[in-house]
């Protein structure tokens, strides 16, 4: 007990009042005990040594509620807990858990937040222990070389109603300095008052760099995020847009402090702001900056001036008011969730742009997005003020209506008349051309408007705009409509079974090509297109390249000569004369001609059969070498990012030379020439416009 330990010492004259105070603060750390003890010491200053024993015996120490059990006494003391670990993981999950760890009994209590920053080994934890909690060691201190504080630790001072945050020191030995710095800046953003502790003869650049970067980060990244969290909490009013107050606690031994330097007429705060301006650093996001200088040559560190300045800032509610602890946790959690992406390689100095800015870069120009991390989750697209450059492999160009652009509107035009997924559709597209449509102005351009002398779209109707290619974003490809080369024709050629078979069968007999093309154009809607017919519908025998395909006028399927040799009228389809039908559709009793159906769908076919035979006769006179025409078509439909066949000498993967035994293929993702063994995989490549599984090389498949 207190009177048992110290009363005898006092009556013997061994201890003075200061010694008693030190011993009492060492053994009895409860605020109630210390307050009563201070009253006792003040009352015995005028009492002589002989009367001390009687005075202590008359002091009612039982009212201090001191327990002899040391364990129960320690349970009443303030303790700290880990709030954020060194990996930026929040260790407190719910507001109730947060309040329980702080040991706040009244849920209506409103508090402020004080955090301390500085280089490692500057005595930050000791400063907090001496400034708060009546000097007891709430935050652990150590005399070892290793840092005793990893992450962010928190404790609650019930007397001052303050949540105190002890942070990991800067310039320490750590594997991820960038992650630690971002963690400290997030803690700084939720604080009302920050103490920057430095024990150096002069203020170093690292202090200005950290505070200047923190001011910029708060204005560009934290301010909007904090306001949003507070708006979501209906019980609280959003705080002022200004950041926390800054107290620079500067301790020297031999050098004068800023306020004691000879010949200096400006205030320390003005000198600090001038130095920030000289270094091209910001500090205007802070509510205020105050300097507390202390020269401790041959004497102990005094924290009296720091306590006084802290008390004034805590009582000042013009900028920052007290708030509920759960709002503090929600704010910290919101910042921690938003700014949690992996930081890529950055310079060793404090480069805040990499900590909080979106890490996505344009694939065409390699310029990064200028927005904060997590903006895509909020529905904001990637944005940058830098113009992009055109890359033919990405074809990153969209076209805008020229008339709407003059009226101040950005309208992406739409290309009509794109080729269908068939060989006949491609030829029809080549013959009739395409149209460009604006949603406001309608059709603004026709590529085949005149027989000759047609102007280009850029000259007449549209404006080209180079756009950025953001990885993983499909909005550009939904908006994009190329007016130049794309992969539509190549997709048509790919759709006709294999390229070599299609080109071989088509180029061997020009008569067959023209005939099939005309046949598909004038065919009734229920007929199967010629390019889809690879075998007889009945006997399943594959068609040779030179074989003739016949259509049954009843069912519209393709048959060989033997399986469709019969003929009879098909009035239900509009055929009143004897026409070709397959064996399955042939009826022993001919159908009645009174059941005539509408012949609109087949009328074009009737009239076109004569025209088709005439065109075939003309085409049979053409003499075009197979290899020349084959190469011409393949080069015409080749996408812009594909390497030309003439430049593909060896496989891009295995380096084997192409030849008769090793045919050439193109990877749909990189466009390089590869052999068959090195391109067996298939997958969609939406970046190139292939939304279905297509051929890709092993290099692109393993990315």
XYZ file of C-alpha atoms in Angstrom:
703
model
C 0.000 0.000 0.000
C 1.059 3.570 -0.608
C 1.317 4.625 3.055
C 3.136 1.404 3.895
C 5.781 1.879 1.153
C 6.414 5.593 1.208
C 5.342 6.968 4.645
C 8.305 5.493 6.467
C 10.716 6.751 3.815
C 9.320 10.266 4.087
C 9.476 10.351 7.892
C 13.137 9.288 7.746
C 13.968 12.159 5.385
C 15.393 9.924 2.644
C 13.122 11.094 -0.165
C 12.063 14.572 -1.150
C 8.782 15.321 -2.842
C 10.186 14.911 -6.395
C 11.610 11.467 -5.574
C 8.269 10.412 -4.154
C 6.509 11.576 -7.294
C 8.856 9.589 -9.556
C 8.472 6.418 -7.548
C 4.736 6.789 -7.341
C 4.423 7.347 -11.101
C 6.523 4.242 -11.630
C 4.450 1.921 -9.453
C 0.957 3.452 -9.548
C -0.215 4.359 -13.049
C -3.925 4.757 -12.525
C -5.131 8.352 -13.158
C -7.257 8.255 -9.989
C -4.270 7.255 -7.869
C -1.977 9.859 -9.352
C -4.512 12.658 -8.943
C -5.026 11.882 -5.287
C -1.285 11.525 -4.809
C -0.628 14.953 -6.322
C -3.116 16.474 -3.853
C -1.303 14.772 -1.016
C 2.096 16.051 -2.141
C 0.806 19.607 -2.453
C -0.587 19.490 1.050
C 2.670 18.285 2.651
C 4.993 20.854 1.113
C 4.643 23.061 4.189
C 4.833 20.249 6.722
C 8.124 19.378 8.376
C 9.598 15.895 8.403
C 8.510 15.105 11.959
C 4.827 15.706 11.199
C 4.776 13.801 7.893
C 3.982 10.504 9.522
C 0.919 11.883 11.296
C -0.254 13.611 8.125
C -0.009 10.448 6.026
C -1.835 8.421 8.686
C -4.667 10.973 8.560
C -4.860 10.796 4.729
C -7.706 8.537 3.631
C -5.847 6.327 1.145
C -8.646 3.773 1.139
C -10.682 6.144 -0.997
C -8.172 5.579 -3.813
C -9.523 2.079 -4.332
C -6.048 0.508 -4.490
C -5.937 -3.265 -4.657
C -2.985 -5.178 -3.352
C -3.374 -7.674 -6.159
C -1.004 -6.513 -8.897
C -2.870 -8.373 -11.664
C -6.177 -6.684 -10.929
C -4.409 -3.326 -10.870
C -2.908 -3.930 -14.324
C -6.338 -4.723 -15.775
C -7.511 -1.176 -15.042
C -4.646 0.403 -16.954
C -4.899 1.588 -20.556
C -3.546 -0.837 -23.140
C -2.843 -0.598 -26.860
C -3.828 -2.981 -29.655
C -2.788 -3.583 -33.262
C -5.101 -1.675 -35.590
C -3.335 -2.146 -38.958
C -0.557 -4.619 -39.610
C 2.440 -4.022 -41.857
C 0.594 -5.603 -44.814
C -2.130 -2.895 -44.631
C -4.640 -5.402 -43.266
C -7.221 -3.970 -40.858
C -7.189 -6.138 -37.724
C -10.420 -4.730 -36.290
C -13.406 -5.806 -38.359
C -16.493 -4.202 -36.799
C -17.253 -0.902 -35.000
C -18.319 -2.842 -31.900
C -14.996 -4.657 -31.826
C -13.188 -1.348 -32.303
C -15.010 0.292 -29.386
C -14.401 -2.772 -27.218
C -10.659 -2.700 -27.932
C -10.575 0.995 -27.050
C -12.383 0.236 -23.757
C -14.960 2.958 -24.309
C -17.911 2.246 -22.044
C -20.270 4.972 -23.257
C -21.219 4.415 -26.936
C -22.218 8.085 -27.231
C -18.647 9.228 -26.610
C -17.137 11.407 -29.316
C -13.392 11.570 -29.776
C -10.571 13.028 -31.825
C -7.633 11.177 -33.349
C -3.972 12.019 -32.730
C -1.243 10.192 -34.671
C 2.525 10.493 -34.509
C 4.998 10.215 -37.383
C 8.740 10.446 -37.803
C 11.833 8.479 -38.642
C 12.537 5.223 -36.864
C 14.390 5.571 -33.564
C 13.203 9.133 -32.889
C 11.272 8.167 -29.735
C 7.725 8.374 -31.054
C 6.280 5.757 -28.692
C 8.028 7.343 -25.706
C 6.659 10.753 -26.698
C 3.095 9.415 -26.738
C 3.566 7.711 -23.371
C 4.820 10.930 -21.798
C 2.190 13.139 -23.438
C -0.820 10.934 -22.703
C -1.835 8.307 -20.131
C -0.063 10.095 -17.227
C 3.293 8.808 -18.415
C 2.615 5.079 -18.142
C 4.114 2.833 -20.834
C 1.078 2.073 -22.971
C 3.051 1.886 -26.221
C 6.055 -0.407 -26.028
C 9.537 1.076 -26.240
C 12.787 -0.765 -26.808
C 16.515 -0.128 -26.665
C 17.220 -2.687 -29.390
C 18.192 -1.865 -32.970
C 15.103 -3.487 -34.446
C 11.891 -1.495 -34.687
C 9.534 -2.179 -31.801
C 6.497 -0.858 -33.699
C 5.362 -2.646 -36.844
C 2.094 -1.470 -38.327
C -0.220 0.933 -36.514
C -1.117 0.556 -32.819
C -4.003 2.327 -31.099
C -5.007 3.235 -27.549
C -7.657 5.440 -25.961
C -6.989 8.193 -23.392
C -10.260 8.585 -21.442
C -9.136 11.789 -19.703
C -8.465 13.722 -22.921
C -10.982 11.671 -24.965
C -8.448 10.986 -27.689
C -7.657 7.933 -29.798
C -3.869 7.842 -30.028
C -2.179 6.089 -32.980
C 1.454 4.979 -32.863
C 2.928 4.387 -36.319
C 5.924 2.606 -37.742
C 8.941 4.831 -38.312
C 10.084 6.092 -41.675
C 13.504 5.242 -43.140
C 13.492 1.908 -41.350
C 14.736 -1.426 -42.677
C 11.763 -2.970 -44.477
C 11.153 -5.074 -47.573
C 8.327 -2.881 -48.871
C 8.944 0.777 -48.135
C 6.239 1.859 -50.591
C 3.485 -0.123 -48.877
C 4.537 1.181 -45.462
C 4.496 4.776 -46.686
C 1.009 4.379 -48.146
C -0.156 2.882 -44.865
C 1.156 5.890 -42.943
C -0.529 8.328 -45.306
C -3.902 6.616 -44.884
C -3.540 6.901 -41.118
C -2.598 10.553 -41.504
C -5.760 11.186 -43.540
C -8.104 9.996 -40.749
C -6.272 11.912 -38.007
C -7.352 15.273 -36.581
C -3.922 16.146 -35.230
C -0.573 14.730 -36.283
C 2.700 15.049 -34.416
C 5.857 14.889 -36.487
C 8.614 13.910 -34.035
C 12.198 14.632 -35.005
C 15.381 14.647 -32.932
C 17.980 16.219 -35.179
C 20.129 19.309 -35.119
C 18.375 20.615 -38.243
C 15.145 19.870 -40.022
C 15.928 17.444 -42.822
C 14.446 17.177 -46.273
C 12.686 13.882 -45.490
C 10.273 15.717 -43.188
C 9.365 18.253 -45.868
C 9.057 15.486 -48.468
C 6.750 13.372 -46.340
C 4.484 16.223 -45.236
C 4.420 17.812 -48.691
C 3.543 14.518 -50.337
C 0.902 13.842 -47.679
C -0.716 17.221 -48.355
C -0.883 16.490 -52.073
C -2.211 12.963 -51.516
C -4.930 14.249 -49.207
C -6.126 16.829 -51.727
C -6.008 14.594 -54.809
C -7.022 11.197 -53.416
C -8.220 11.175 -49.804
C -10.486 14.218 -49.593
C -13.238 12.944 -51.892
C -13.078 9.424 -50.430
C -13.443 10.717 -46.856
C -16.358 12.997 -47.786
C -18.128 10.037 -49.399
C -17.754 7.867 -46.289
C -19.144 10.609 -44.086
C -22.080 11.237 -46.418
C -22.968 7.546 -46.187
C -23.171 7.877 -42.412
C -26.455 9.685 -41.796
C -25.645 10.408 -38.144
C -22.632 12.574 -38.870
C -22.107 15.856 -40.680
C -19.341 15.781 -43.330
C -16.098 17.314 -42.033
C -14.314 20.338 -43.381
C -12.369 19.744 -46.564
C -9.097 20.728 -44.865
C -6.783 18.056 -43.552
C -5.413 17.557 -40.028
C -3.412 20.017 -37.948
C 0.350 19.453 -37.861
C 2.564 19.846 -34.772
C 6.278 19.597 -35.577
C 8.041 18.608 -32.345
C 11.714 19.388 -32.986
C 14.297 18.485 -30.334
C 17.934 19.592 -30.641
C 20.995 19.386 -28.401
C 23.541 21.888 -29.703
C 21.653 23.766 -32.430
C 19.186 26.584 -31.853
C 15.556 25.944 -32.667
C 13.646 28.047 -35.164
C 12.135 30.344 -32.566
C 15.449 30.893 -30.775
C 17.644 31.545 -33.844
C 19.366 34.928 -33.689
C 18.351 37.590 -36.194
C 15.151 35.833 -37.252
C 12.098 38.082 -37.275
C 9.625 35.727 -38.943
C 7.610 33.166 -37.028
C 8.657 29.510 -37.197
C 5.461 28.695 -39.104
C 6.267 31.276 -41.789
C 9.771 29.862 -42.102
C 8.371 26.355 -42.571
C 5.920 27.435 -45.281
C 8.704 29.323 -47.066
C 10.863 26.206 -47.030
C 7.993 24.114 -48.477
C 7.675 26.648 -51.302
C 11.430 26.527 -51.999
C 11.242 22.741 -52.389
C 8.153 22.974 -54.668
C 6.099 21.058 -52.115
C 2.535 21.649 -50.963
C 1.309 22.168 -47.414
C -1.982 24.011 -47.959
C -4.130 20.902 -47.345
C -3.361 20.989 -43.602
C -5.590 22.952 -41.241
C -2.554 24.507 -39.574
C 1.154 23.961 -39.039
C 2.754 24.733 -35.669
C 6.365 24.393 -34.624
C 7.479 23.344 -31.143
C 11.247 23.604 -30.690
C 13.142 22.283 -27.677
C 16.870 22.410 -26.943
C 17.797 19.769 -24.353
C 21.521 20.141 -23.863
C 22.323 18.458 -20.544
C 18.714 18.129 -19.405
C 15.743 15.827 -19.822
C 13.145 16.284 -22.516
C 10.200 18.377 -21.397
C 6.833 17.625 -22.952
C 4.998 20.498 -21.276
C 4.915 22.756 -24.340
C 3.763 19.867 -26.544
C 0.937 19.052 -24.106
C -0.172 22.679 -24.067
C -0.252 22.903 -27.857
C -2.127 19.607 -28.077
C -4.733 20.755 -25.582
C -5.373 23.926 -27.591
C -5.774 21.950 -30.809
C -8.118 19.438 -29.170
C -10.334 22.236 -27.866
C -10.394 23.946 -31.272
C -13.529 22.802 -33.147
C -13.578 25.444 -35.894
C -12.137 22.981 -38.444
C -12.422 19.514 -36.925
C -15.056 18.383 -34.456
C -15.169 15.254 -32.368
C -16.900 12.237 -33.890
C -18.018 8.751 -32.978
C -15.369 5.997 -33.023
C -17.386 3.918 -35.487
C -17.159 6.739 -38.060
C -13.380 6.778 -37.640
C -13.217 3.036 -38.303
C -15.515 3.302 -41.342
C -13.372 6.094 -42.762
C -10.184 4.119 -42.273
C -11.773 0.991 -43.738
C -13.036 2.937 -46.754
C -9.575 4.324 -47.488
C -7.954 0.949 -46.905
C -10.342 -0.815 -49.296
C -9.991 1.816 -52.007
C -6.207 2.147 -51.919
C -5.130 -1.473 -51.661
C -3.912 -2.397 -55.150
C -0.448 -3.825 -55.576
C 2.174 -1.104 -56.071
C 4.402 -1.660 -59.066
C 8.111 -0.849 -59.092
C 8.664 2.781 -58.097
C 11.682 4.963 -57.380
C 13.072 4.813 -53.845
C 11.806 8.298 -52.986
C 8.285 9.262 -52.000
C 6.438 9.025 -55.323
C 2.807 9.423 -54.331
C 1.362 9.144 -57.806
C 2.224 5.440 -57.927
C 0.711 4.799 -54.490
C -2.825 5.971 -55.204
C -3.192 6.471 -58.971
C -4.708 3.750 -61.166
C -1.964 1.455 -62.461
C -3.630 0.692 -65.821
C -1.733 1.831 -68.923
C -2.860 2.257 -72.519
C -1.593 -0.609 -74.662
C -1.030 1.649 -77.646
C 0.871 4.621 -76.143
C 1.805 3.213 -72.680
C 0.350 6.285 -70.918
C -1.201 5.569 -67.516
C -4.684 6.446 -66.290
C -4.790 9.658 -64.248
C -7.658 8.694 -61.901
C -7.427 7.171 -58.435
C -7.402 3.450 -57.754
C -10.783 1.761 -57.637
C -12.518 4.205 -60.005
C -13.730 1.380 -62.261
C -15.794 -0.054 -59.386
C -17.513 3.340 -59.152
C -18.397 3.243 -62.853
C -15.797 5.767 -64.023
C -13.882 4.803 -67.196
C -10.134 5.188 -67.539
C -9.125 8.762 -68.360
C -5.993 10.647 -69.285
C -5.388 14.077 -70.785
C -2.565 12.824 -73.023
C -3.401 12.045 -76.647
C -2.871 8.514 -77.905
C -0.949 7.371 -80.965
C -2.236 5.054 -83.678
C -1.017 1.463 -83.748
C -2.077 -0.630 -86.735
C -2.128 -3.837 -84.713
C -4.788 -2.333 -82.413
C -6.560 -0.232 -85.067
C -7.395 2.202 -82.280
C -9.325 4.660 -84.409
C -13.005 5.578 -84.281
C -14.885 7.833 -86.651
C -17.116 10.729 -85.670
C -19.847 12.455 -87.629
C -18.342 15.619 -89.125
C -21.590 17.594 -89.003
C -22.284 16.698 -85.360
C -18.680 17.569 -84.489
C -19.257 21.061 -85.892
C -22.293 21.368 -83.612
C -20.225 20.460 -80.555
C -21.321 16.814 -80.245
C -19.186 13.685 -80.244
C -21.179 11.036 -82.124
C -19.519 7.797 -83.187
C -20.864 6.714 -86.569
C -22.050 3.226 -87.410
C -21.025 1.291 -90.503
C -23.901 -0.484 -92.235
C -23.832 -3.212 -94.826
C -21.105 -5.262 -93.140
C -20.491 -8.657 -94.775
C -22.493 -11.594 -93.525
C -20.797 -14.720 -92.204
C -20.764 -16.375 -95.627
C -18.677 -16.274 -98.763
C -21.580 -14.955 -100.796
C -22.171 -12.260 -98.210
C -18.576 -11.118 -98.564
C -18.846 -10.929 -102.366
C -22.126 -9.067 -102.104
C -20.469 -6.638 -99.685
C -17.604 -6.087 -102.130
C -20.082 -5.420 -104.941
C -22.557 -3.078 -103.223
C -20.204 -1.379 -100.739
C -21.136 -0.040 -97.340
C -22.944 2.872 -95.771
C -22.079 5.090 -92.803
C -24.918 6.036 -90.490
C -25.094 8.703 -87.766
C -27.750 8.357 -85.114
C -28.586 12.059 -85.492
C -28.093 12.683 -89.212
C -29.005 9.288 -90.672
C -27.056 7.941 -93.691
C -24.150 10.328 -94.262
C -22.013 8.333 -96.719
C -22.360 5.630 -99.405
C -19.193 4.032 -100.735
C -20.833 3.073 -104.075
C -22.941 6.194 -104.545
C -21.495 6.783 -108.041
C -19.906 4.467 -110.584
C -16.564 6.202 -110.191
C -15.026 9.216 -108.451
C -16.444 8.511 -104.965
C -14.824 10.581 -102.210
C -13.312 8.906 -99.162
C -15.307 9.029 -95.879
C -12.705 11.334 -94.269
C -13.040 13.842 -97.081
C -16.794 13.999 -96.983
C -18.554 12.783 -93.844
C -16.401 11.686 -90.890
C -13.518 12.737 -88.641
C -10.993 10.181 -87.438
C -10.186 10.106 -83.707
C -7.360 8.094 -82.140
C -8.460 6.532 -78.848
C -6.672 4.763 -76.010
C -6.680 0.979 -75.648
C -7.206 0.101 -71.968
C -6.645 -3.599 -71.189
C -9.674 -5.496 -69.979
C -12.134 -2.798 -71.123
C -14.708 -3.863 -73.715
C -16.430 -0.462 -74.106
C -14.036 0.615 -76.823
C -14.690 -2.478 -78.915
C -18.432 -1.986 -78.551
C -18.043 1.594 -79.776
C -15.504 0.890 -82.492
C -16.661 0.604 -86.121
C -13.768 0.556 -88.527
C -14.179 2.082 -91.944
C -10.978 0.474 -93.158
C -9.454 -2.963 -92.861
C -10.778 -5.317 -90.174
C -11.079 -9.058 -89.753
C -14.599 -9.436 -91.184
C -13.409 -10.773 -94.520
C -10.925 -13.077 -92.837
C -13.696 -14.423 -90.623
C -15.720 -15.161 -93.746
C -12.843 -17.063 -95.297
C -12.273 -18.930 -92.018
C -15.931 -19.893 -91.972
C -15.681 -21.798 -95.250
C -14.191 -24.911 -93.577
C -10.400 -24.684 -94.094
C -8.730 -21.805 -95.978
C -6.704 -24.058 -98.218
C -9.717 -26.185 -99.179
C -11.868 -23.127 -99.823
C -9.238 -21.369 -101.892
C -8.363 -24.591 -103.749
C -11.922 -25.427 -104.648
C -12.788 -21.848 -105.524
C -9.729 -21.043 -107.566
C -9.565 -24.274 -109.552
C -12.687 -23.374 -111.502
C -13.771 -19.719 -111.706
C -16.979 -20.958 -113.272
C -17.946 -22.693 -110.035
C -17.237 -19.616 -107.922
C -19.402 -17.285 -109.953
C -22.119 -19.855 -110.296
C -22.317 -20.553 -106.552
C -22.237 -16.853 -105.751
C -25.132 -16.051 -108.061
C -26.992 -19.129 -106.833
C -26.809 -18.046 -103.187
C -27.884 -14.492 -103.996
C -31.046 -15.518 -105.834
C -31.772 -18.639 -103.757
C -35.056 -18.840 -101.804
C -34.802 -18.206 -98.065
C -35.395 -21.858 -97.134
C -32.456 -23.142 -99.221
C -29.221 -24.063 -97.446
C -26.304 -21.899 -98.767
C -23.827 -23.685 -101.024
C -20.850 -22.960 -98.767
C -22.571 -24.813 -95.894
C -23.137 -27.932 -97.986
C -20.136 -30.224 -97.645
C -21.862 -33.610 -98.116
C -25.058 -35.074 -99.518
C -27.917 -34.685 -97.068
C -29.077 -38.275 -97.672
C -26.118 -40.533 -98.473
C -23.600 -38.394 -96.495
C -20.943 -38.738 -99.217
C -18.664 -35.631 -99.147
C -18.730 -33.435 -102.224
C -15.564 -33.246 -104.332
C -14.303 -29.749 -105.239
C -15.658 -30.132 -108.757
C -18.899 -31.896 -107.815
C -22.266 -30.294 -108.525
C -24.613 -29.621 -105.599
C -28.353 -29.827 -106.164
C -31.142 -28.366 -104.035
C -34.394 -30.115 -103.361
C -37.213 -27.655 -104.153
C -39.289 -29.135 -101.324
C -36.955 -29.209 -98.299
C -34.135 -26.937 -99.570
C -31.283 -29.258 -98.522
C -28.283 -30.106 -100.746
C -28.044 -33.480 -102.476
C -25.917 -35.291 -105.024
C -27.194 -36.179 -108.491
C -28.152 -39.747 -107.525
C -30.208 -38.756 -104.459
C -32.164 -35.985 -106.227
C -32.810 -37.360 -109.711
C -36.593 -37.227 -109.524
C -38.839 -34.320 -110.402
C -42.394 -33.202 -109.779
C -44.300 -29.992 -109.060
C -44.079 -28.477 -105.577
C -47.085 -26.131 -105.482
C -46.777 -25.493 -101.734
C -43.455 -23.722 -102.445
C -44.679 -21.978 -105.621
C -43.187 -24.436 -108.163
C -46.002 -25.356 -110.563
C -43.777 -27.127 -113.123
C -41.706 -30.237 -112.661
C -38.648 -29.397 -110.573
C -35.927 -31.362 -108.823
C -36.862 -33.042 -105.528
C -34.955 -35.492 -103.355
C -35.952 -39.107 -102.963
C -37.380 -38.519 -99.481
C -39.636 -35.666 -100.597
C -40.811 -37.376 -103.799
C -44.484 -38.421 -103.666
C -45.819 -41.304 -105.700
C -49.090 -39.409 -106.147
C -48.254 -35.923 -107.456
C -49.696 -33.104 -105.361
C -52.686 -31.187 -106.607
C -51.844 -27.963 -108.417
C -54.871 -26.321 -106.825
C -52.875 -25.965 -103.599
C -50.651 -23.299 -105.129
C -48.636 -21.340 -102.624
C -47.091 -17.884 -102.848
C -44.226 -17.935 -105.360
C -42.694 -14.613 -104.261
C -39.823 -16.358 -102.462
C -38.902 -18.502 -105.487
C -39.698 -16.060 -108.285
C -36.198 -14.586 -108.265
C -34.739 -18.076 -108.510
C -36.926 -18.879 -111.510
C -35.808 -15.818 -113.426
C -32.246 -16.048 -112.205
C -31.536 -19.562 -113.375
C -31.273 -18.297 -116.932
C -29.000 -15.462 -115.838
C -26.848 -17.845 -113.776
C -26.271 -20.133 -116.711
C -25.284 -17.146 -118.853
C -22.817 -15.819 -116.284
C -21.321 -19.283 -115.872
C -20.754 -19.466 -119.580
C -18.930 -16.133 -119.521
C -16.875 -17.127 -116.463
C -15.731 -20.348 -118.070
C -13.742 -18.295 -120.540
C -11.636 -16.710 -117.773
C -8.117 -18.048 -117.427
C -6.773 -16.986 -113.987
C -3.911 -19.011 -112.491
C -4.813 -20.669 -109.219
C -1.833 -19.524 -107.163
C -2.172 -15.878 -108.249
C -5.880 -15.668 -107.472
C -5.411 -17.570 -104.197
C -2.694 -15.203 -103.003
C -4.759 -12.205 -104.080
C -7.755 -13.210 -101.980
C -5.676 -14.122 -98.933
C -3.846 -10.793 -99.018
C -7.109 -8.910 -99.484
C -8.798 -10.377 -96.438
C -5.712 -10.355 -94.191
C -6.232 -8.180 -91.022
C -3.875 -5.240 -90.685
C -1.965 -6.649 -87.706
C -1.140 -9.964 -89.453
C 2.374 -10.434 -90.781
C 2.207 -10.830 -94.606
C 2.777 -14.346 -95.934
C 5.827 -13.199 -97.870
C 7.521 -12.148 -94.609
C 6.709 -15.361 -92.726
C 9.712 -17.576 -93.438
C 10.025 -19.489 -90.148
C 7.632 -20.434 -87.376
C 7.568 -17.783 -84.635
C 7.574 -20.475 -81.914
C 9.781 -23.368 -83.092
C 11.686 -21.487 -85.853
C 11.150 -24.328 -88.371
C 10.989 -23.085 -91.987
C 7.626 -23.110 -93.740
C 7.229 -25.282 -96.798
C 5.139 -28.004 -98.393
C 5.340 -30.207 -95.288
C 4.944 -27.338 -92.747
C 2.017 -25.106 -93.808
C 1.709 -21.505 -92.648
C -0.932 -20.364 -90.131
C -1.483 -17.031 -88.397
C -2.043 -16.581 -84.672
C -5.233 -14.541 -84.176
C -3.768 -12.706 -81.154
C -0.238 -11.645 -82.167
C -0.638 -12.032 -85.966
C 2.668 -13.893 -86.333
C 3.198 -16.842 -88.659
C 3.226 -20.218 -86.885
C 3.123 -23.872 -87.862
C 0.262 -26.262 -87.152
C 1.997 -27.998 -84.209
C 2.639 -24.673 -82.447
C -0.948 -23.384 -82.794
C -3.219 -26.212 -81.726
C -4.923 -24.190 -78.973
C -8.041 -22.083 -79.422
C -9.464 -19.282 -77.296
C -11.449 -16.034 -77.793
C -9.386 -12.907 -78.517
C -11.844 -10.000 -77.924
C -9.027 -7.475 -78.151
C -8.731 -8.331 -81.860
C -12.468 -8.738 -82.445
C -12.544 -12.557 -82.218
C -15.269 -13.345 -79.662
C -15.390 -17.069 -80.483
C -12.516 -19.555 -79.972
C -9.913 -19.134 -82.712
C -6.387 -20.333 -83.423
C -3.666 -18.915 -81.161
C 0.006 -19.806 -80.910
C 1.591 -21.445 -77.879
C 3.345 -18.208 -76.861
C 0.071 -16.256 -76.610
C -1.715 -19.193 -74.978
C 0.871 -19.365 -72.183
C 0.751 -15.633 -71.351
